[in-house]
Coordinates of C-alpha atoms and ligand atoms in Angstrom, one line a residue:
M7 CA 116.8 122.6 123.9
S8 CA 115.8 122.1 127.5
S9 CA 118.6 122.0 130.1
L10 CA 117.8 118.4 131.0
A11 CA 118.2 117.3 127.4
Q12 CA 121.4 119.4 127.2
R13 CA 122.8 117.8 130.3
M14 CA 121.9 114.4 128.9
N15 CA 123.7 115.2 125.7
D16 CA 126.8 116.4 127.5
M17 CA 126.9 113.1 129.4
L18 CA 126.6 111.1 126.3
L19 CA 129.3 113.0 124.5
T20 CA 131.9 112.7 127.3
S21 CA 131.0 109.0 127.8
A22 CA 131.4 108.4 124.1
E23 CA 134.8 110.0 124.3
A24 CA 135.7 107.8 127.2
G25 CA 134.4 104.9 125.1
G26 CA 137.0 105.7 122.4
A27 CA 134.8 107.3 119.8
E28 CA 136.9 108.6 117.0
S29 CA 134.7 111.2 115.5
M30 CA 132.7 113.4 118.0
E31 CA 130.9 115.0 115.0
A32 CA 129.5 111.5 114.1
V33 CA 128.5 110.9 117.7
E34 CA 126.8 114.3 117.9
Q35 CA 124.9 113.6 114.7
I36 CA 123.6 110.3 116.0
I37 CA 122.4 112.0 119.1
Q38 CA 120.6 114.7 117.1
E39 CA 119.0 112.3 114.8
A40 CA 117.8 110.0 117.6
A41 CA 116.3 113.0 119.3
H42 CA 114.7 114.2 116.1
Q43 CA 113.2 110.8 115.3
Q44 CA 112.4 110.1 118.9
R45 CA 114.5 106.9 118.8
P46 CA 116.3 105.5 121.8
V47 CA 119.7 107.3 121.6
I48 CA 121.7 104.8 123.5
E49 CA 120.6 101.9 121.2
D50 CA 121.6 104.0 118.2
L51 CA 125.0 104.9 119.7
L52 CA 125.7 101.3 120.5
D53 CA 124.5 100.1 117.1
S54 CA 126.8 102.7 115.4
R55 CA 129.9 100.8 116.7
Q56 CA 131.7 104.1 117.0
M57 CA 132.9 103.2 120.5
S58 CA 133.5 100.4 122.9
E59 CA 130.2 99.4 124.3
E60 CA 131.6 98.4 127.6
D61 CA 133.8 101.5 128.1
F62 CA 131.0 103.9 126.9
L63 CA 128.4 102.5 129.2
L64 CA 130.8 102.2 132.1
A65 CA 131.7 105.9 131.7
L66 CA 128.0 106.8 131.6
S67 CA 127.3 104.8 134.7
Q68 CA 130.0 106.8 136.5
R69 CA 128.6 110.1 135.2
L70 CA 125.1 109.1 136.5
N71 CA 126.5 107.6 139.7
L72 CA 124.8 104.2 139.1
P73 CA 126.5 101.0 140.3
W74 CA 128.2 99.2 137.5
E75 CA 127.8 95.4 137.2
S76 CA 130.5 93.5 135.4
N77 CA 129.3 90.1 136.7
L78 CA 125.5 89.6 136.3
K79 CA 124.4 87.0 138.7
P80 CA 120.7 87.5 139.8
R81 CA 120.3 86.4 143.4
H82 CA 117.3 84.1 143.9
S83 CA 115.9 83.7 140.4
R84 CA 112.5 82.4 141.3
R85 CA 111.7 85.3 143.7
L86 CA 113.0 87.8 141.2
K87 CA 110.8 86.5 138.4
E88 CA 107.8 86.9 140.7
V89 CA 108.7 90.5 141.5
C90 CA 109.7 91.5 138.0
S91 CA 107.6 89.7 135.3
A92 CA 109.1 88.3 132.2
A93 CA 107.0 90.7 130.2
I94 CA 108.5 93.7 131.9
A95 CA 112.1 92.4 131.8
L96 CA 111.9 91.3 128.2
R97 CA 110.1 94.2 126.8
H98 CA 112.3 96.8 128.5
R99 CA 115.5 94.8 128.6
L100 CA 115.9 94.9 132.4
L101 CA 117.5 92.4 134.6
P102 CA 116.5 92.1 138.2
L103 CA 119.6 91.5 140.3
W104 CA 118.3 91.1 143.8
F105 CA 115.3 91.9 146.0
G106 CA 115.4 92.7 149.7
D107 CA 117.1 95.2 151.9
V108 CA 119.9 97.3 150.4
E109 CA 122.6 96.8 153.1
T110 CA 122.6 93.0 153.0
N111 CA 122.5 92.8 149.2
M112 CA 125.1 95.5 148.5
A113 CA 127.4 93.8 151.1
L114 CA 126.9 90.5 149.4
S115 CA 127.6 91.9 146.0
A116 CA 130.9 93.4 147.3
A117 CA 131.8 90.1 148.8
E118 CA 131.0 88.3 145.6
R119 CA 133.1 90.8 143.6
A120 CA 136.1 90.3 145.9
K121 CA 135.9 86.5 145.6
E122 CA 135.4 86.8 141.9
E123 CA 138.6 88.9 141.6
S124 CA 140.6 86.5 143.6
G125 CA 139.4 83.8 141.3
E126 CA 137.5 81.7 143.9
E127 CA 134.1 80.0 143.2
T128 CA 131.5 81.1 145.8
G129 CA 128.0 80.2 146.8
I130 CA 127.8 83.0 149.3
G131 CA 125.0 84.8 147.5
E132 CA 122.5 82.0 147.4
E133 CA 123.0 81.0 151.0
A134 CA 123.1 84.1 152.9
A135 CA 120.3 85.9 151.1
S136 CA 118.2 82.8 151.1
T137 CA 114.9 84.4 152.0
G138 CA 115.4 87.3 149.7
E139 CA 114.1 89.5 152.4
G140 CA 115.9 91.8 154.8
P141 CA 115.5 92.3 158.5
E142 CA 111.9 93.0 159.7
G143 CA 110.7 96.5 159.0
S144 CA 113.3 97.4 156.5
E145 CA 112.2 98.7 153.1
Q146 CA 112.2 96.2 150.2
V147 CA 114.2 97.3 147.3
L148 CA 114.5 95.7 143.8
A149 CA 117.9 96.1 142.1
L150 CA 117.2 96.5 138.4
C151 CA 120.0 96.5 135.8
T152 CA 119.7 98.4 132.6
Y153 CA 122.0 99.5 129.8
D154 CA 119.8 102.4 128.9
P155 CA 119.2 104.7 131.9
F156 CA 117.4 107.2 129.6
N157 CA 114.7 104.7 128.8
F158 CA 111.8 106.5 130.4
H159 CA 109.2 104.1 129.0
A160 CA 110.9 101.4 131.0
R161 CA 110.9 103.4 134.2
Q162 CA 107.3 104.2 133.7
A163 CA 106.4 100.6 133.1
V164 CA 108.4 99.5 136.1
A165 CA 106.8 102.1 138.4
Q166 CA 103.4 100.9 137.3
A167 CA 104.1 97.2 137.6
I168 CA 106.5 96.9 140.5
P169 CA 105.3 98.4 143.8
C170 CA 108.6 98.8 145.6
R171 CA 111.6 101.0 145.6
I172 CA 113.9 100.4 142.6
Q173 CA 117.7 100.7 142.8
W174 CA 119.1 101.1 139.2
H175 CA 122.3 99.5 138.1
M176 CA 124.0 99.4 134.8
A177 CA 125.8 96.8 132.7
S178 CA 126.9 96.3 129.1
R179 CA 124.2 95.6 126.6
T180 CA 125.6 92.3 125.4
R181 CA 126.0 90.8 128.8
L182 CA 122.7 92.2 130.0
L183 CA 120.7 90.7 127.1
Q184 CA 122.3 87.3 127.6
A185 CA 121.6 87.4 131.3
I186 CA 117.9 88.3 130.7
Q187 CA 117.5 85.5 128.3
K188 CA 119.1 83.1 130.7
L189 CA 116.9 84.2 133.6
Y190 CA 113.6 84.2 131.8
G191 CA 114.1 81.8 129.0
V192 CA 111.6 83.4 126.7
G193 CA 113.9 86.0 125.1
A194 CA 114.4 86.7 121.5
D195 CA 116.8 83.8 121.0
T196 CA 114.4 81.4 122.6
F197 CA 111.6 82.6 120.2
D198 CA 114.0 82.0 117.3
A199 CA 114.8 78.6 118.6
I200 CA 111.1 77.7 118.8
L201 CA 110.6 78.9 115.3
K202 CA 113.4 76.9 113.9
G203 CA 112.6 73.8 115.8
R204 CA 108.9 73.5 115.4
D205 CA 106.3 74.1 112.8
L206 CA 102.5 74.6 113.1
A207 CA 101.8 70.9 112.9
D208 CA 103.7 70.4 116.1
T209 CA 101.8 73.1 117.8
Q210 CA 98.6 71.3 117.0
A211 CA 99.9 68.2 118.8
M212 CA 100.7 70.1 121.9
D213 CA 98.8 68.9 124.9
L214 CA 95.5 68.4 123.3
K215 CA 94.7 66.0 126.1
E216 CA 94.8 68.6 128.8
E217 CA 91.5 68.8 130.7
T218 CA 92.3 71.8 132.8
N219 CA 95.2 74.1 132.1
V220 CA 97.1 74.6 135.3
L221 CA 98.9 77.9 135.2
D222 CA 101.0 77.7 138.3
G223 CA 104.5 76.3 138.5
D224 CA 107.5 77.1 136.5
D225 CA 107.7 75.1 133.3
D226 CA 111.4 75.5 132.6
E227 CA 111.2 74.8 128.9
A228 CA 110.7 77.9 126.8
S229 CA 107.8 77.4 124.5
V230 CA 104.7 79.0 123.1
V231 CA 102.7 77.1 125.7
K232 CA 104.6 78.7 128.5
F233 CA 104.4 82.1 126.8
V234 CA 100.6 82.0 126.5
N235 CA 100.3 80.8 130.1
Q236 CA 102.4 83.7 131.2
I237 CA 100.2 86.2 129.4
I238 CA 97.1 84.7 131.0
R239 CA 98.7 84.5 134.4
Q240 CA 99.8 88.0 134.4
A241 CA 96.3 89.2 133.3
L242 CA 94.8 87.4 136.3
Q243 CA 97.4 88.9 138.6
Q244 CA 96.6 92.3 137.3
R245 CA 92.8 91.7 137.8
A246 CA 92.2 92.0 134.0
T247 CA 88.7 91.1 132.8
D248 CA 89.7 90.6 129.2
I249 CA 92.7 89.8 127.1
H250 CA 92.8 90.8 123.4
V251 CA 95.3 89.3 121.0
E252 CA 95.3 91.4 117.9
P253 CA 97.5 90.9 114.8
M254 CA 98.9 94.2 113.5
E255 CA 100.9 95.0 110.4
T256 CA 104.3 94.6 112.1
S257 CA 103.6 93.2 115.5
L258 CA 101.1 91.1 117.5
R259 CA 99.4 93.4 120.0
I260 CA 98.3 92.0 123.3
R261 CA 96.0 94.1 125.5
Y262 CA 94.4 93.7 128.9
R263 CA 91.2 95.3 130.0
I264 CA 91.8 96.4 133.6
D265 CA 89.2 98.4 135.6
G266 CA 87.4 99.0 132.3
L267 CA 90.5 100.4 130.5
L268 CA 92.5 98.8 127.8
V269 CA 96.2 98.5 128.6
D270 CA 99.0 97.5 126.2
V271 CA 100.9 94.4 127.4
P272 CA 104.6 94.6 126.9
V273 CA 105.7 91.6 124.7
P274 CA 109.0 90.5 123.2
E275 CA 109.8 92.5 120.1
N276 CA 109.8 89.6 117.7
I277 CA 106.5 88.2 118.9
K278 CA 105.1 88.8 115.4
A279 CA 107.1 85.8 114.1
L280 CA 105.2 83.6 116.6
Q281 CA 101.8 85.1 115.9
N282 CA 100.3 82.0 114.3
M283 CA 101.6 79.7 117.0
V284 CA 100.3 81.9 119.8
I285 CA 96.8 82.1 118.1
A286 CA 96.9 78.3 117.4
R287 CA 97.8 77.6 121.0
L288 CA 94.8 79.7 122.3
K289 CA 92.5 77.9 119.8
I290 CA 93.7 74.6 121.0
M291 CA 93.2 75.6 124.6
S292 CA 89.7 76.6 123.9
R293 CA 89.0 73.5 121.7
L294 CA 88.3 75.5 118.6
D295 CA 88.8 74.2 115.0
I296 CA 92.4 75.2 114.4
A297 CA 92.1 74.9 110.7
E298 CA 89.2 77.3 110.4
R299 CA 90.6 80.7 110.1
R300 CA 87.9 82.4 108.0
L301 CA 84.9 82.3 110.3
P302 CA 84.4 83.6 113.9
Q303 CA 84.5 80.9 116.5
D304 CA 83.5 80.7 120.2
G305 CA 85.0 78.5 122.8
R306 CA 85.9 78.2 126.5
I307 CA 89.0 77.4 128.5
A308 CA 89.0 76.0 132.0
L309 CA 91.9 77.4 133.8
E310 CA 93.4 76.7 137.2
L311 CA 95.5 79.2 139.1
D312 CA 96.6 78.7 142.7
G313 CA 93.8 76.2 143.1
N314 CA 91.1 78.5 141.8
Q315 CA 89.0 77.6 138.8
I316 CA 88.8 80.3 136.2
D317 CA 86.4 80.1 133.4
V318 CA 87.5 81.8 130.2
R319 CA 85.2 82.6 127.3
V320 CA 87.1 82.8 124.0
A321 CA 86.0 84.5 120.7
T322 CA 88.0 84.6 117.5
I323 CA 87.3 87.1 114.7
P324 CA 89.0 86.9 111.4
S325 CA 90.6 90.2 110.4
V326 CA 92.5 91.1 107.3
L327 CA 95.8 90.8 109.3
G328 CA 94.9 87.5 110.9
E329 CA 92.6 86.2 113.5
T330 CA 92.1 88.3 116.7
V331 CA 91.4 86.3 119.8
S332 CA 89.5 87.8 122.8
L333 CA 89.5 86.1 126.1
R334 CA 87.0 87.1 128.8
L335 CA 88.1 86.0 132.2
L336 CA 85.1 85.2 134.3
N337 CA 84.4 85.0 138.0
Q338 CA 87.7 85.8 139.3
Q339 CA 86.1 85.8 142.7
K340 CA 83.3 83.3 142.8
F341 CA 80.3 84.4 144.7
N342 CA 78.1 81.6 145.8
L343 CA 75.2 81.5 148.3
D344 CA 76.4 78.2 149.6
K345 CA 79.7 79.7 150.4
L346 CA 78.1 82.0 152.9
G347 CA 77.3 78.9 155.0
M348 CA 74.0 80.2 156.3
I349 CA 72.1 78.1 158.8
P350 CA 68.9 76.6 157.2
Q351 CA 66.5 79.0 158.9
V352 CA 68.3 82.1 157.6
R353 CA 69.1 80.6 154.2
Q354 CA 65.4 79.9 153.7
I355 CA 64.5 83.5 154.3
I356 CA 67.2 84.8 152.0
D357 CA 66.1 82.4 149.2
S358 CA 62.6 83.8 149.4
M359 CA 63.8 87.4 149.5
L360 CA 65.9 86.8 146.3
K361 CA 62.6 85.7 144.6
L362 CA 60.8 88.9 145.4
P363 CA 59.8 91.1 142.4
N364 CA 60.3 94.3 144.3
G365 CA 61.1 95.8 147.7
I366 CA 64.3 96.7 149.6
V367 CA 66.7 94.2 151.2
L368 CA 69.0 96.1 153.6
I369 CA 72.2 94.7 154.9
T370 CA 73.5 96.3 158.1
G371 CA 76.8 96.0 160.0
P372 CA 79.9 98.1 160.7
T373 CA 82.7 98.5 158.2
G374 CA 84.5 95.2 157.6
S375 CA 81.6 93.0 158.5
G376 CA 81.4 91.4 155.0
K377 CA 78.4 93.3 153.7
S378 CA 79.9 93.7 150.2
T379 CA 80.5 89.9 149.9
S380 CA 76.8 89.4 150.8
L381 CA 75.7 92.0 148.3
Y382 CA 77.8 90.6 145.5
T383 CA 76.7 87.1 146.3
F384 CA 73.0 88.0 146.1
L385 CA 73.5 89.9 142.8
S386 CA 75.5 87.0 141.4
E387 CA 72.6 84.7 142.3
L388 CA 70.1 87.0 140.5
N389 CA 72.4 87.6 137.5
T390 CA 70.6 85.9 134.7
V391 CA 70.1 87.0 131.1
D392 CA 66.5 88.0 131.7
S393 CA 67.3 90.4 134.5
R394 CA 68.9 93.8 134.2
I395 CA 71.1 94.7 137.2
V396 CA 72.5 98.1 137.8
T397 CA 74.7 99.1 140.7
V398 CA 76.0 102.3 142.2
E399 CA 79.1 101.7 144.3
D400 CA 81.8 103.6 146.1
P401 CA 84.1 102.1 144.9
V402 CA 83.3 99.2 142.6
E403 CA 85.0 96.4 144.5
N404 CA 84.3 93.4 142.3
K405 CA 83.3 93.2 138.7
I406 CA 80.3 91.0 138.0
E407 CA 79.9 89.9 134.4
G408 CA 76.7 91.2 132.9
V409 CA 76.0 93.7 135.6
V410 CA 76.2 97.5 134.9
Q411 CA 78.3 98.9 137.7
I412 CA 78.7 102.6 138.3
A413 CA 81.3 104.1 140.6
V414 CA 80.3 107.2 142.6
K415 CA 82.4 110.3 141.8
S416 CA 81.4 113.1 144.1
E417 CA 83.9 115.5 142.5
I418 CA 81.7 115.6 139.4
N419 CA 78.5 115.4 141.4
L420 CA 77.9 111.7 140.6
T421 CA 76.6 110.8 144.0
F422 CA 74.6 107.8 145.1
A423 CA 71.4 109.9 144.8
T424 CA 72.1 111.5 141.4
A425 CA 73.4 108.2 139.9
L426 CA 70.4 106.3 141.3
R427 CA 67.9 108.9 139.9
S428 CA 69.3 108.5 136.4
I429 CA 69.7 104.8 136.4
L430 CA 66.0 104.4 137.3
R431 CA 65.2 105.9 134.0
A432 CA 67.3 103.2 132.3
D433 CA 64.9 100.5 133.1
P434 CA 66.7 98.2 135.6
D435 CA 65.0 95.3 137.3
I436 CA 67.4 95.1 140.2
V437 CA 69.3 97.9 141.7
M438 CA 72.2 97.8 144.2
I439 CA 73.2 100.9 146.1
G440 CA 76.5 100.6 147.9
E441 CA 75.3 102.5 150.9
M442 CA 72.4 104.5 152.1
R443 CA 74.1 107.5 153.5
D444 CA 71.5 110.2 153.3
L445 CA 67.8 110.8 153.3
E446 CA 67.7 111.7 149.6
T447 CA 69.3 108.3 148.6
V448 CA 66.9 106.4 150.9
E449 CA 63.9 108.2 149.5
I450 CA 64.8 107.5 145.8
A451 CA 65.5 103.9 146.8
I452 CA 62.1 103.6 148.4
R453 CA 60.4 105.1 145.3
A454 CA 62.3 102.6 143.2
A455 CA 61.1 99.7 145.4
L456 CA 57.5 101.0 145.3
T457 CA 57.6 101.2 141.5
G458 CA 58.6 97.6 140.9
H459 CA 62.3 97.3 141.5
L460 CA 64.2 95.0 143.8
V461 CA 66.7 97.1 145.7
F462 CA 69.7 96.0 147.7
S463 CA 71.7 98.3 149.9
T464 CA 73.6 98.7 153.2
L465 CA 73.2 100.7 156.4
H466 CA 75.7 101.4 159.1
T467 CA 73.9 100.0 162.1
N468 CA 74.9 97.2 164.5
D469 CA 71.9 94.9 164.3
A470 CA 68.9 94.2 162.2
I471 CA 66.2 95.8 164.3
S472 CA 68.1 99.1 164.7
G473 CA 68.2 99.3 160.9
I474 CA 64.4 100.1 161.1
T475 CA 64.8 102.8 163.7
R476 CA 67.8 104.3 161.9
L477 CA 65.7 104.8 158.7
V478 CA 63.0 106.5 160.7
D479 CA 65.6 108.6 162.6
M480 CA 67.0 109.7 159.2
G481 CA 63.6 111.3 158.5
V482 CA 61.9 108.6 156.4
E483 CA 58.2 108.4 156.9
P484 CA 57.6 105.2 158.9
F485 CA 54.8 104.0 156.6
L486 CA 57.3 104.2 153.7
V487 CA 59.8 102.1 155.5
A488 CA 57.0 99.6 156.4
A489 CA 55.8 99.5 152.8
S490 CA 59.1 99.2 151.0
V491 CA 61.7 97.3 153.2
R492 CA 61.3 93.5 153.0
C493 CA 64.0 92.5 155.4
F494 CA 66.9 93.7 157.4
L495 CA 69.9 91.4 157.4
A496 CA 72.7 92.2 160.0
Q497 CA 76.0 90.6 159.9
R498 CA 79.5 90.3 161.5
L499 CA 82.6 88.4 160.7
V500 CA 84.1 85.9 163.1
R501 CA 87.3 83.8 162.6
R502 CA 86.9 80.3 161.2
L503 CA 88.4 77.5 163.2
C504 CA 91.3 75.8 161.5
P505 CA 89.9 72.5 160.2
K506 CA 93.4 70.9 160.6
C507 CA 93.9 71.4 164.3
K508 CA 90.5 72.3 165.9
Q509 CA 89.9 70.4 169.2
P510 CA 86.7 68.9 170.6
A511 CA 85.4 70.8 173.6
H512 CA 82.3 70.8 175.8
V513 CA 79.9 73.5 176.7
T514 CA 77.3 73.2 179.4
A515 CA 73.6 74.3 179.4
A516 CA 74.4 76.8 182.1
E517 CA 77.2 78.4 180.1
L518 CA 75.0 78.6 177.0
R519 CA 72.1 80.2 179.0
S520 CA 74.5 82.7 180.5
V521 CA 75.4 84.1 177.1
G522 CA 71.7 84.3 176.0
F523 CA 71.2 81.0 174.2
R524 CA 67.6 79.8 174.4
N525 CA 66.8 76.0 174.7
A526 CA 70.2 75.4 176.2
E527 CA 71.5 71.9 176.8
D528 CA 75.0 70.4 177.3
R529 CA 76.7 70.2 174.0
T530 CA 80.0 69.2 172.4
C531 CA 81.6 71.7 170.1
Y532 CA 85.1 72.7 169.1
T533 CA 87.7 75.1 170.3
A534 CA 90.9 76.5 168.8
K535 CA 94.2 74.6 169.6
P536 CA 96.5 76.8 171.5
R537 CA 99.4 77.8 169.2
G538 CA 97.5 76.1 166.3
C539 CA 99.4 74.3 163.5
D540 CA 101.5 75.1 160.5
S541 CA 98.5 75.4 158.2
C542 CA 96.9 78.2 160.2
N543 CA 100.1 80.1 161.1
H544 CA 99.8 78.8 164.6
S545 CA 96.7 80.9 165.3
G546 CA 94.2 78.0 165.5
Y547 CA 92.0 79.9 163.0
H548 CA 91.9 79.9 159.2
G549 CA 89.9 82.6 157.3
R550 CA 86.6 84.1 158.4
L551 CA 82.9 83.5 158.1
A552 CA 79.9 85.7 158.6
I553 CA 77.3 85.3 161.2
Y554 CA 73.8 86.8 160.6
E555 CA 70.5 87.8 161.9
V556 CA 67.6 88.6 159.7
C557 CA 64.4 90.5 160.6
V558 CA 61.6 90.0 158.1
V559 CA 59.2 92.9 157.9
T560 CA 56.0 91.0 158.5
K561 CA 52.5 92.5 158.7
E562 CA 52.8 92.7 162.4
I563 CA 56.3 94.4 162.2
E564 CA 54.9 96.8 159.6
D565 CA 52.2 97.8 162.0
L566 CA 54.7 98.4 164.7
I567 CA 56.9 100.5 162.4
V568 CA 54.0 102.7 161.4
K569 CA 53.2 103.2 165.1
R570 CA 56.8 104.2 165.7
A571 CA 57.2 101.4 168.2
P572 CA 60.5 101.3 170.2
E573 CA 63.2 98.8 169.3
A574 CA 62.4 96.6 172.3
A575 CA 58.8 96.1 171.0
L576 CA 60.0 95.4 167.5
K577 CA 62.5 92.9 168.8
E578 CA 59.9 91.2 171.0
M579 CA 57.6 90.8 168.0
A580 CA 60.4 89.6 165.8
V581 CA 61.5 86.9 168.3
R582 CA 57.9 85.8 168.7
Q583 CA 57.9 85.3 164.9
G584 CA 61.1 83.2 164.8
F585 CA 63.8 85.8 164.7
I586 CA 67.2 84.3 165.6
P587 CA 69.5 86.9 167.2
M588 CA 73.0 87.0 165.8
R589 CA 74.6 85.6 168.9
E590 CA 72.4 82.6 168.8
Y591 CA 73.1 82.2 165.1
G592 CA 76.8 82.3 166.0
I593 CA 76.4 79.6 168.6
F594 CA 74.7 77.4 166.0
K595 CA 77.9 77.8 164.0
V596 CA 79.9 76.9 167.1
F597 CA 77.9 73.7 167.3
D598 CA 78.7 73.1 163.6
G599 CA 82.4 73.3 164.5
D600 CA 83.0 76.4 162.3
T601 CA 84.0 78.9 165.0
T602 CA 84.3 79.2 168.8
M603 CA 82.2 80.6 171.6
E604 CA 84.9 83.3 172.3
E605 CA 84.7 84.5 168.7
V606 CA 80.9 84.7 168.7
I607 CA 80.7 86.4 172.1
S608 CA 83.2 89.1 171.3
A609 CA 81.7 89.8 167.8
T610 CA 78.3 90.2 169.3
A611 CA 79.2 92.0 172.5
A612 CA 77.9 95.4 171.2
D613 CA 74.4 93.9 170.5
M614 CA 74.1 92.5 174.0
M615 CA 74.3 95.9 175.5
I616 CA 71.1 97.1 173.9
G617 CA 69.3 94.3 175.6
E618 CA 68.8 90.8 174.4
P619 CA 65.5 89.1 175.2
D620 CA 66.2 85.8 177.1
Ligands
ZN30 ZN1 95.7 74.8 162.5

């Protein structure tokens, strides 16, 4: 026996003694058996009724030096339920007590205990800790109460699901279970209550009229509807792409697919009893024939979470143990070309680029300039059943349904170049390479483009024209650049004016000319309100938008590339053919009232230094 297990056993034995166990032999036997059968030893000891539950656990808490809670009053229920999900609390029988900084909360607990002992009613906890957060900069701690400090599954699950420091407390099992049920409302008792109170016919009558299922908000009534909503909400919060509800012999298994891997979802132990109601609820939500249980069915659910629309595709499969229901959560982040808000001149070019059968579309800009969003948007636009899209990314930032996405793993030599070389043998129509970092990758991409593939990728350069020279500088033959690259799209992010508090302003022709805007004339535009408003956190801005410039590789530009012409010459030709420099694009967005002159000028300052034609 390991020394850790030995120490654990010693603690259990002395605590059992303190709990008034009559026969230490009997206790020892329970401990041995539990270890042998890999059962939770504390549950078994408590179930054996050999000792006082309270005294035994109190003694154990003292041996382990964990704070003992005789009065379980979670402070700030709503916040706690956000931090510690019902699934975690119910499955692992944990009660969150408070969340915030240790000093304040421990002081409050002591004060509460003192009042409690003197018999006074107190509201001190709710008031003083009203934000649930400590002073700025202090570490956030979640106090979790358990009656089984040796439950390592629970600790593991907590470590995975709750990203903050945990302070463990202990309490008696009976009081803890009651408190958990009271806090979450979907405990074992609640499930029993649902079972007694309703039958399947009632389930069928449940909100059939719902058009969209709104998942936000706390529905205080414990019900199957609430339970199913919680399961879906948690899946979305964990970025799951699929939910599988699978009847098993003795339980109902629920699994999420997160980052491609299936993960068991902790569920209340007696969920099996509600299997039919859970499945019926899902079928009602997806407008399936609830009476049909022998044939597979397909349906959809329109969900809303925090104002976002989520499309869920549902498939049922009859199995010998009952119907399995699979939910595919689609478009967690909707990419839409319209959302990029491109000015018509640029949008037109992009529309035509997306229709090309082959060639390279390169997006340039520094890190954090929104290149990924543009890439994903373009791919989403092209993502139809008749096109096969493969990506190589580092890392995969967003999942796109129907697109084969590969993550670079340099430690096993799966680089952009090696992955790209092998996927080209797998017959893709469209290829996206996260970044062109080296000559090898660029050359394979060029070969792909020349053999009939449409290739999207990014380059770290400041503006569109310098993308051309960068490729040549990397060692790519100019004629290959000219032949394969269709356009260079450069971009940068600027802050978006708060629509609630933006203020009208005026800009003169002279001012516009001084910052390089051609065809300048006096204009009205908008500016940020100093100190903003509540909806923009008093910044005057709300969110960001991209500004672009796009250089199309025309016949004339091709000729210049082949001749290794300098940037200035390339730019002059581009401008002659209608190229709109990023700063000018930004100023158009200022005229639209989307951003401000200050934002555009600071975001494009670097480009101006390499010389802007006027
Ligand atoms: Zn505002």
